[in-house]
Amino acid sequence: MARSVQSVDFLSGCKVNHLVAVHWGYLFLLRWVDLKHLHHALLDLPLFYQSINYASISKLVAGSYHYSNLKDLLGDGIFTVDGDKWREQRKLSSHEFSTRVLRDFSSVVFRKNVAKLAHILSEAANSNKTVDIQDLFMKSTLDSIFRVAFGVELDSMCGSNEEGKTFSDAFDSASEMTLRRYVDIFWKIKRALNIGSEAKLRDNIRTVDAFVYKLIQRKTEQMSKPEANLSLRWKKEDILSRFLQITGTHPKFLRDIILSFIIAGKDTTATTLSWFIYVLCKYPHVQEKVAQEIKQAAVEKEDDATDIMDFAANVSEDSLEKMQYLHAALTVTLRLYPAVPVDGKFCFSDDTLPDGFSVNKGDMVSYQPYAMGRIKFIWGDDAEEYKPERWLDGDGFFRQESPFKFTAFQAGPRICLGKEFAYRQMKIFAAVLLRYFVFKLSDDKKTVNYRTMINLHIDGGLHVRVYH
């Protein structure tokens, strides 16, 4: 059966007309978008998710619609392209994320930046001031991913690098203006006339490009010096240096692929950590249990640390591995508050979904990790409850779920390459902060809502009080 309804669209926040069709008891939302009356199927079941992310991978692509919206900022990066370009970047990126060099280097960066964040929080605790923890996470994760990507200290958290602050502001603004294209049907006209939001976007991208290309040129010159090839004289640890070492590719290629890394690793981790602190404030017994596990997991060197900075510098991989309850608590946060709440693909050619429902070339097929993480027939009657124990086996060890059920990192050939990278950063940050601080909402009666963006931001930030 089918009927027309009106509802609030998750991405745009605008009321749109949907055609609701029920097939074998499963709910689809079909709507017409864009000026070309593009069909859009919205799916929420693991079976269909597996189909669109694995079985039909050759028939579902990012598509020209996304490319048109994103290319000015992200160029031909991995999130905008398909086919051979996508496969080339996927292969190159997969190799880099699997190296021990990047793992060790990124861990050092995460430890240094969480120590800076802890210092700010300690001052707030001593002065009894509230802080917007989401804003601090945004700055800290940007500093981290930028250091890992380019090998440069941006220091947006402390604001000591004026040039870095200019880039950070321009990059955030450009990201926001790019998102607006999905709900502004006149953006191409504005771009042609260079007015309004498109004029602002162009200026911001110009600032971003000037900063990034300057870094690429500087790094290229450093890598070309004779002494750069001597062992231990030049550590090729950051992603840009390693790409230059193995590919020597065009600056535009490097700019596009590394900006994609930054946009993938900045807001996603920061928003997840923000929601994590929020749920810990709502469930103080979980916060206490996580803190106790962190203390118990610390080895002697960490446990004897004289201060926060010392502890942060010595958080080991072995200790992080012991923090199974923390891992579960982060995972249930991602289930309920996925960093990317809605995602979709375009049909490259006609295809048939598992229940026989046909999708045509040019149709957009979307899935909602936010909805899928809360559906009772997928997760049980307690689907909306925050229970880390759900993810632990009888011995207290973390128990994986199928990525086609737990969809926060996608699945199949397009599964997120930075999954372990993200978990490592979140666990290092959580281990240090929850070892030394207790968090409480500044106003526990205030309703916390998400903000309509590509990533699941907390609307208005997350204001908390911090206690030693």
Coordinates of C-alpha atoms in Angstrom, one line a residue:
M1 CA 0.0 0.0 0.0
A2 CA 1.1 3.6 -0.4
R3 CA 0.1 7.0 0.8
S4 CA 1.4 10.6 0.7
V5 CA 2.4 12.2 3.9
Q6 CA 4.3 15.3 5.1
S7 CA 7.2 15.0 7.5
V8 CA 10.4 16.7 8.5
D9 CA 13.4 15.8 6.4
F10 CA 16.4 14.8 8.6
L11 CA 19.0 16.6 6.4
S12 CA 17.3 19.7 5.4
G13 CA 15.0 20.4 8.3
C14 CA 12.4 21.4 5.8
K15 CA 8.9 19.9 5.4
V16 CA 8.8 17.8 2.2
N17 CA 6.2 15.5 0.7
H18 CA 7.0 11.8 0.8
L19 CA 5.4 8.8 -0.8
V20 CA 5.3 6.0 1.8
A21 CA 5.2 2.5 0.5
V22 CA 5.1 -0.7 2.6
H23 CA 6.7 -3.9 1.2
W24 CA 6.4 -7.1 3.2
G25 CA 5.9 -5.0 6.3
Y26 CA 9.1 -2.9 5.7
L27 CA 8.9 0.9 5.5
F28 CA 10.4 2.9 2.6
L29 CA 10.3 6.6 2.1
L30 CA 10.2 7.6 -1.5
R31 CA 10.4 11.3 -2.4
W32 CA 11.2 13.5 -5.3
V33 CA 14.1 15.9 -4.9
D34 CA 16.1 18.3 -7.1
L35 CA 14.7 19.9 -10.2
K36 CA 15.0 16.6 -12.1
H37 CA 12.4 14.8 -10.0
L38 CA 15.0 12.4 -8.7
H39 CA 13.6 9.4 -6.9
H40 CA 14.9 8.8 -3.4
A41 CA 14.5 5.6 -1.5
L42 CA 15.2 5.8 2.2
L43 CA 16.0 2.4 3.8
D44 CA 16.5 1.3 7.4
L45 CA 17.1 -2.5 7.4
P46 CA 20.4 -4.4 7.6
L47 CA 19.4 -6.7 4.7
F48 CA 19.0 -3.7 2.4
Y49 CA 22.0 -2.0 3.8
Q50 CA 24.1 -5.0 3.0
S51 CA 22.7 -5.0 -0.5
I52 CA 23.5 -1.4 -1.2
N53 CA 27.0 -1.6 0.4
Y54 CA 28.2 -4.9 -0.9
A55 CA 26.2 -6.9 -3.4
S56 CA 25.4 -3.9 -5.5
I57 CA 28.6 -2.0 -5.0
S58 CA 29.3 -1.7 -8.7
K59 CA 25.8 -0.2 -9.2
L60 CA 25.7 2.3 -6.4
V61 CA 28.1 5.2 -6.5
A62 CA 28.6 8.7 -5.0
G63 CA 27.2 10.1 -8.2
S64 CA 27.4 13.4 -10.1
Y65 CA 24.9 15.1 -7.7
H66 CA 27.3 14.7 -4.7
Y67 CA 30.3 15.5 -6.9
S68 CA 28.7 18.7 -8.1
N69 CA 27.9 19.8 -4.6
L70 CA 31.3 18.9 -3.0
K71 CA 33.9 19.3 -5.7
D72 CA 34.8 23.0 -5.1
L73 CA 35.9 22.2 -1.5
L74 CA 36.9 18.5 -1.7
G75 CA 37.9 18.4 -5.4
D76 CA 38.5 14.8 -6.6
G77 CA 38.9 13.4 -3.1
I78 CA 37.8 10.0 -2.1
F79 CA 34.3 11.1 -0.9
T80 CA 33.4 12.7 -4.3
V81 CA 34.7 10.3 -6.9
D82 CA 33.9 6.9 -8.2
G83 CA 35.4 4.2 -10.4
D84 CA 39.2 4.1 -11.0
K85 CA 39.8 7.4 -9.1
W86 CA 38.1 6.0 -6.0
R87 CA 39.9 2.7 -6.2
E88 CA 43.3 4.4 -6.6
Q89 CA 42.7 6.5 -3.5
R90 CA 41.2 3.7 -1.6
K91 CA 44.2 1.5 -2.2
L92 CA 46.7 4.2 -1.4
S93 CA 44.8 5.2 1.8
S94 CA 44.3 1.7 3.0
H95 CA 48.0 1.0 2.9
E96 CA 48.8 4.1 4.9
F97 CA 46.3 3.5 7.6
S98 CA 47.6 0.0 8.0
T99 CA 51.2 1.1 8.7
R100 CA 52.7 1.0 12.2
V101 CA 54.5 4.3 11.5
L102 CA 51.2 6.1 11.2
R103 CA 49.7 4.3 14.2
D104 CA 52.5 5.2 16.5
F105 CA 52.8 8.8 15.2
S106 CA 49.1 9.5 15.5
S107 CA 49.0 8.1 19.0
V108 CA 51.8 10.5 20.1
V109 CA 49.8 13.4 18.5
F110 CA 46.6 12.3 20.3
R111 CA 48.4 12.2 23.7
K112 CA 49.9 15.6 23.3
N113 CA 46.6 17.2 22.3
V114 CA 44.5 15.6 25.0
A115 CA 47.1 16.9 27.5
K116 CA 46.5 20.4 26.2
L117 CA 42.8 19.9 26.5
A118 CA 43.2 18.5 30.0
H119 CA 45.1 21.6 31.0
I120 CA 42.2 23.8 29.8
L121 CA 39.7 21.7 31.7
S122 CA 41.8 21.8 34.8
E123 CA 41.7 25.6 34.8
A124 CA 37.9 25.5 34.3
A125 CA 37.5 23.1 37.2
N126 CA 39.7 25.3 39.5
S127 CA 37.7 28.4 38.6
N128 CA 34.3 26.7 38.6
K129 CA 33.5 27.8 35.1
T130 CA 31.4 26.0 32.5
V131 CA 33.0 25.0 29.2
D132 CA 31.6 24.1 25.8
I133 CA 33.2 20.7 25.6
Q134 CA 32.0 20.2 22.0
D135 CA 33.9 23.3 20.9
L136 CA 37.0 22.1 22.6
F137 CA 36.7 18.7 21.1
M138 CA 36.3 20.3 17.6
K139 CA 39.5 22.3 18.0
S140 CA 41.5 19.5 19.5
T141 CA 40.5 16.9 16.9
L142 CA 41.3 19.4 14.1
D143 CA 44.7 20.0 15.6
S144 CA 45.2 16.3 15.8
I145 CA 44.2 15.4 12.3
F146 CA 46.0 18.3 10.8
R147 CA 49.3 17.3 12.6
V148 CA 48.8 13.7 11.4
A149 CA 47.9 14.8 7.8
F150 CA 50.4 17.7 7.2
G151 CA 53.0 17.4 10.0
V152 CA 52.2 20.9 11.1
E153 CA 51.0 22.3 14.5
L154 CA 47.8 24.2 13.8
D155 CA 47.1 24.9 17.5
S156 CA 43.5 26.1 17.0
M157 CA 42.8 25.0 20.6
C158 CA 45.2 27.6 22.1
G159 CA 45.1 30.1 19.2
S160 CA 48.8 30.7 19.1
N161 CA 49.0 30.2 15.3
E162 CA 47.2 33.1 13.7
E163 CA 47.6 31.7 10.2
G164 CA 46.3 28.4 11.4
K165 CA 43.3 30.1 13.0
T166 CA 42.5 31.8 9.7
F167 CA 42.6 28.5 7.9
S168 CA 40.5 26.8 10.6
D169 CA 37.8 29.4 10.4
A170 CA 37.8 29.4 6.6
F171 CA 37.6 25.6 6.5
D172 CA 34.7 25.4 8.9
S173 CA 32.9 28.1 7.0
A174 CA 33.5 26.5 3.7
S175 CA 32.2 23.2 5.0
E176 CA 29.0 24.8 6.2
M177 CA 28.5 26.7 2.9
T178 CA 29.1 23.5 1.0
L179 CA 26.4 21.7 3.0
R180 CA 23.9 24.5 2.3
R181 CA 24.1 23.5 -1.4
Y182 CA 22.0 20.4 -0.6
V183 CA 19.0 22.6 0.4
D184 CA 19.6 25.7 -1.7
I185 CA 18.2 25.1 -5.2
F186 CA 19.6 28.5 -6.4
W187 CA 23.3 27.8 -5.4
K188 CA 24.5 27.4 -9.0
I189 CA 23.0 30.8 -9.9
K190 CA 24.6 32.4 -6.9
R191 CA 28.0 30.8 -7.8
A192 CA 27.7 32.1 -11.4
L193 CA 26.9 35.6 -10.1
N194 CA 29.4 35.3 -7.2
I195 CA 26.9 36.5 -4.7
G196 CA 25.6 35.5 -1.2
S197 CA 26.8 32.2 0.3
E198 CA 28.6 31.2 -2.8
A199 CA 30.7 34.3 -2.8
K200 CA 31.6 33.6 0.8
L201 CA 32.4 30.0 -0.1
R202 CA 34.7 31.0 -2.9
D203 CA 36.6 33.4 -0.6
N204 CA 36.9 30.7 2.1
I205 CA 38.1 28.1 -0.4
R206 CA 40.7 30.6 -1.7
T207 CA 42.0 30.9 1.9
V208 CA 42.1 27.2 2.4
D209 CA 43.9 26.5 -0.9
A210 CA 46.5 29.2 -0.2
F211 CA 47.3 27.7 3.2
V212 CA 47.3 24.1 2.0
Y213 CA 49.3 24.6 -1.2
K214 CA 51.9 26.6 0.8
L215 CA 52.3 23.6 3.2
I216 CA 52.6 21.1 0.3
Q217 CA 55.2 23.3 -1.4
R218 CA 57.2 23.6 1.9
K219 CA 57.0 19.9 2.5
T220 CA 58.0 19.1 -1.1
E221 CA 61.1 21.3 -0.7
Q222 CA 62.0 19.7 2.6
M223 CA 61.7 16.2 1.1
S224 CA 63.8 17.1 -1.9
K225 CA 66.8 18.1 0.2
P226 CA 69.7 15.5 0.2
E227 CA 69.7 15.3 3.9
A228 CA 66.0 14.3 3.8
N229 CA 66.9 10.9 2.4
L230 CA 69.3 10.0 5.3
S231 CA 68.0 7.7 7.9
L232 CA 66.7 9.3 11.1
R233 CA 67.6 12.8 9.7
W234 CA 64.0 13.3 8.4
K235 CA 61.1 11.3 9.9
K236 CA 58.5 10.7 7.2
E237 CA 55.6 10.2 9.7
D238 CA 52.8 12.5 8.6
I239 CA 50.5 11.4 5.7
L240 CA 51.7 14.2 3.3
S241 CA 55.3 13.2 3.7
R242 CA 54.6 9.6 3.2
F243 CA 52.5 10.3 0.1
L244 CA 55.3 12.4 -1.3
Q245 CA 57.7 9.6 -0.5
I246 CA 55.8 6.9 -2.3
T247 CA 54.0 8.8 -5.1
G248 CA 55.5 12.3 -5.7
T249 CA 52.1 13.2 -7.0
H250 CA 50.6 16.5 -8.2
P251 CA 49.8 19.1 -5.5
K252 CA 46.2 19.1 -6.5
F253 CA 45.9 15.4 -5.9
L254 CA 47.6 15.7 -2.5
R255 CA 45.4 18.7 -1.6
D256 CA 42.2 16.8 -2.4
I257 CA 43.0 13.5 -0.7
I258 CA 44.4 15.1 2.5
L259 CA 41.5 17.6 2.8
S260 CA 39.2 14.6 2.6
F261 CA 41.1 13.0 5.5
I262 CA 40.7 16.2 7.5
I263 CA 37.0 16.5 7.0
A264 CA 36.6 12.8 7.8
G265 CA 38.7 12.9 11.0
K266 CA 37.7 16.2 12.5
D267 CA 34.0 16.6 13.1
T268 CA 33.2 12.8 13.2
T269 CA 35.4 12.1 16.2
A270 CA 34.6 15.4 18.0
T271 CA 30.9 14.9 17.8
T272 CA 31.1 11.3 19.0
L273 CA 33.2 12.4 22.0
S274 CA 30.7 15.2 22.7
W275 CA 27.7 12.8 22.7
F276 CA 29.8 10.4 24.8
I277 CA 30.3 13.0 27.5
Y278 CA 26.6 13.9 27.2
V279 CA 25.4 10.3 27.8
L280 CA 27.9 9.9 30.7
C281 CA 26.4 12.9 32.3
K282 CA 23.0 11.4 31.9
Y283 CA 24.2 8.0 33.2
P284 CA 26.7 8.9 36.0
H285 CA 27.0 5.2 37.1
V286 CA 28.4 4.4 33.6
Q287 CA 30.8 7.4 33.9
E288 CA 32.0 6.1 37.3
K289 CA 32.4 2.5 35.9
V290 CA 34.4 3.8 32.9
A291 CA 36.7 5.8 35.3
Q292 CA 37.3 2.8 37.5
E293 CA 38.2 0.6 34.5
I294 CA 40.7 3.2 33.3
K295 CA 42.4 3.3 36.7
Q296 CA 42.5 -0.5 36.9
A297 CA 43.9 -0.8 33.4
A298 CA 46.7 1.6 33.9
V299 CA 50.1 -0.1 34.2
E300 CA 52.5 0.9 37.0
K301 CA 54.2 3.6 35.0
E302 CA 50.9 5.3 34.2
D303 CA 49.5 4.8 37.7
D304 CA 52.5 6.4 39.2
A305 CA 52.2 9.5 36.9
T306 CA 52.8 12.7 38.9
D307 CA 50.3 14.8 36.9
I308 CA 47.8 14.7 34.0
M309 CA 50.5 15.5 31.4
D310 CA 52.7 12.7 32.6
F311 CA 49.7 10.2 32.5
A312 CA 48.7 11.4 29.0
A313 CA 52.2 10.9 27.7
N314 CA 52.4 7.3 29.0
V315 CA 49.0 5.9 28.0
S316 CA 50.0 2.6 26.4
E317 CA 48.4 0.5 23.7
D318 CA 48.3 -2.4 26.2
S319 CA 46.3 -0.3 28.7
L320 CA 43.9 0.8 26.0
E321 CA 43.4 -2.8 24.9
K322 CA 42.3 -3.6 28.5
M323 CA 39.6 -0.9 28.5
Q324 CA 36.9 -3.2 27.1
Y325 CA 34.0 -1.4 28.9
L326 CA 35.2 2.0 27.6
H327 CA 35.2 0.5 24.1
A328 CA 31.7 -0.7 24.6
A329 CA 30.5 2.6 26.0
L330 CA 31.9 4.4 22.9
T331 CA 30.3 1.9 20.6
V332 CA 26.9 2.2 22.1
T333 CA 27.3 6.0 21.8
L334 CA 28.0 5.6 18.1
R335 CA 24.9 3.3 17.7
L336 CA 22.6 5.9 19.2
Y337 CA 24.4 9.0 18.0
P338 CA 26.3 8.0 14.8
A339 CA 28.7 10.7 13.5
V340 CA 27.0 10.5 10.0
P341 CA 23.3 10.0 10.7
V342 CA 22.2 9.7 7.0
D343 CA 24.1 8.5 4.0
G344 CA 23.3 7.5 0.5
K345 CA 24.4 6.4 -2.9
F346 CA 23.2 6.9 -6.5
C347 CA 22.2 4.1 -8.8
F348 CA 24.7 3.8 -11.6
S349 CA 22.4 1.3 -13.4
D350 CA 19.1 -0.4 -12.8
D351 CA 19.0 -2.9 -9.9
T352 CA 16.7 -4.9 -7.7
L353 CA 16.7 -4.8 -3.9
P354 CA 16.3 -8.0 -1.8
D355 CA 12.5 -7.9 -1.6
G356 CA 12.2 -7.4 -5.3
F357 CA 11.7 -3.7 -5.2
S358 CA 13.3 -2.1 -8.3
V359 CA 15.5 1.0 -8.3
N360 CA 16.4 2.7 -11.5
K361 CA 19.5 4.4 -12.9
G362 CA 19.7 7.8 -11.4
D363 CA 17.7 7.0 -8.2
M364 CA 19.2 7.9 -4.9
V365 CA 19.2 5.2 -2.2
S366 CA 19.7 6.4 1.4
Y367 CA 20.0 4.7 4.7
Q368 CA 19.8 6.1 8.2
P369 CA 22.3 4.8 10.8
Y370 CA 20.6 7.1 13.3
A371 CA 17.2 5.4 12.8
M372 CA 18.7 1.9 12.4
G373 CA 20.5 2.2 15.7
R374 CA 17.1 2.7 17.5
I375 CA 14.9 0.2 15.8
K376 CA 13.5 -2.5 18.2
F377 CA 13.3 -5.4 15.8
I378 CA 17.0 -4.9 15.1
W379 CA 18.3 -4.2 18.6
G380 CA 15.5 -5.5 20.9
D381 CA 12.9 -3.8 23.1
D382 CA 15.6 -1.9 25.0
A383 CA 17.0 -0.5 21.7
E384 CA 17.0 3.2 22.9
E385 CA 18.7 2.4 26.3
Y386 CA 22.3 3.3 26.9
K387 CA 23.8 0.0 28.0
P388 CA 27.5 -0.7 27.3
E389 CA 26.9 -4.2 28.7
R390 CA 25.1 -5.1 25.5
W391 CA 28.4 -5.2 23.7
L392 CA 30.3 -7.4 26.2
D393 CA 30.3 -11.1 26.4
G394 CA 30.1 -13.2 29.6
D395 CA 33.8 -12.6 30.3
G396 CA 33.6 -8.9 29.9
F397 CA 35.3 -8.8 26.5
F398 CA 34.0 -6.6 23.7
R399 CA 31.8 -8.4 21.2
Q400 CA 31.6 -7.2 17.6
E401 CA 28.4 -6.9 15.8
S402 CA 28.0 -7.2 12.0
P403 CA 28.8 -3.9 10.3
F404 CA 25.6 -4.4 8.3
K405 CA 23.8 -4.1 11.6
F406 CA 26.0 -1.6 13.4
T407 CA 26.4 0.8 10.5
A408 CA 28.3 3.7 12.0
F409 CA 31.4 3.0 10.0
Q410 CA 29.7 1.7 6.8
A411 CA 30.4 -1.8 5.6
G412 CA 31.7 -3.9 2.7
P413 CA 34.2 -2.4 0.2
R414 CA 33.4 1.1 1.5
I415 CA 33.9 0.4 5.2
C416 CA 35.6 3.3 6.9
L417 CA 39.4 3.1 6.7
G418 CA 39.8 5.2 9.7
K419 CA 37.8 3.1 12.1
E420 CA 40.6 1.9 14.3
F421 CA 42.3 5.3 14.0
A422 CA 39.1 6.9 15.4
Y423 CA 38.7 4.4 18.2
R424 CA 42.3 4.9 19.2
Q425 CA 41.9 8.7 19.4
M426 CA 38.6 8.5 21.3
K427 CA 40.0 6.0 23.8
I428 CA 43.1 8.0 24.4
F429 CA 41.0 11.2 25.0
A430 CA 38.5 9.4 27.1
A431 CA 41.1 7.6 29.2
V432 CA 43.0 10.8 30.1
L433 CA 39.9 13.0 30.7
L434 CA 37.9 10.4 32.7
R435 CA 40.9 9.4 34.7
Y436 CA 41.1 12.9 36.2
F437 CA 37.8 14.6 35.7
V438 CA 34.1 14.2 36.5
F439 CA 31.7 15.8 34.0
K440 CA 28.2 17.2 34.8
L441 CA 25.8 19.1 32.6
S442 CA 25.6 22.8 33.4
D443 CA 21.9 22.5 33.1
D444 CA 20.6 19.0 33.4
K445 CA 17.0 20.1 32.7
K446 CA 17.8 21.6 29.4
T447 CA 16.9 19.5 26.3
V448 CA 19.8 18.6 24.2
N449 CA 19.1 18.4 20.4
Y450 CA 21.1 17.6 17.3
R451 CA 21.9 20.2 14.8
T452 CA 21.0 19.6 11.1
M453 CA 24.4 19.0 9.5
I454 CA 26.2 16.2 7.6
N455 CA 27.6 15.2 11.0
L456 CA 25.5 14.8 14.2
H457 CA 26.5 18.0 16.0
I458 CA 24.9 19.0 19.3
D459 CA 22.9 22.1 18.7
G460 CA 24.3 25.0 20.6
G461 CA 27.2 23.0 21.9
L462 CA 27.5 21.0 25.1
H463 CA 28.0 23.1 28.2
V464 CA 29.4 21.2 31.1
R465 CA 31.0 21.7 34.5
V466 CA 34.2 19.9 35.2
Y467 CA 35.4 18.6 38.6
H468 CA 38.7 17.1 39.7

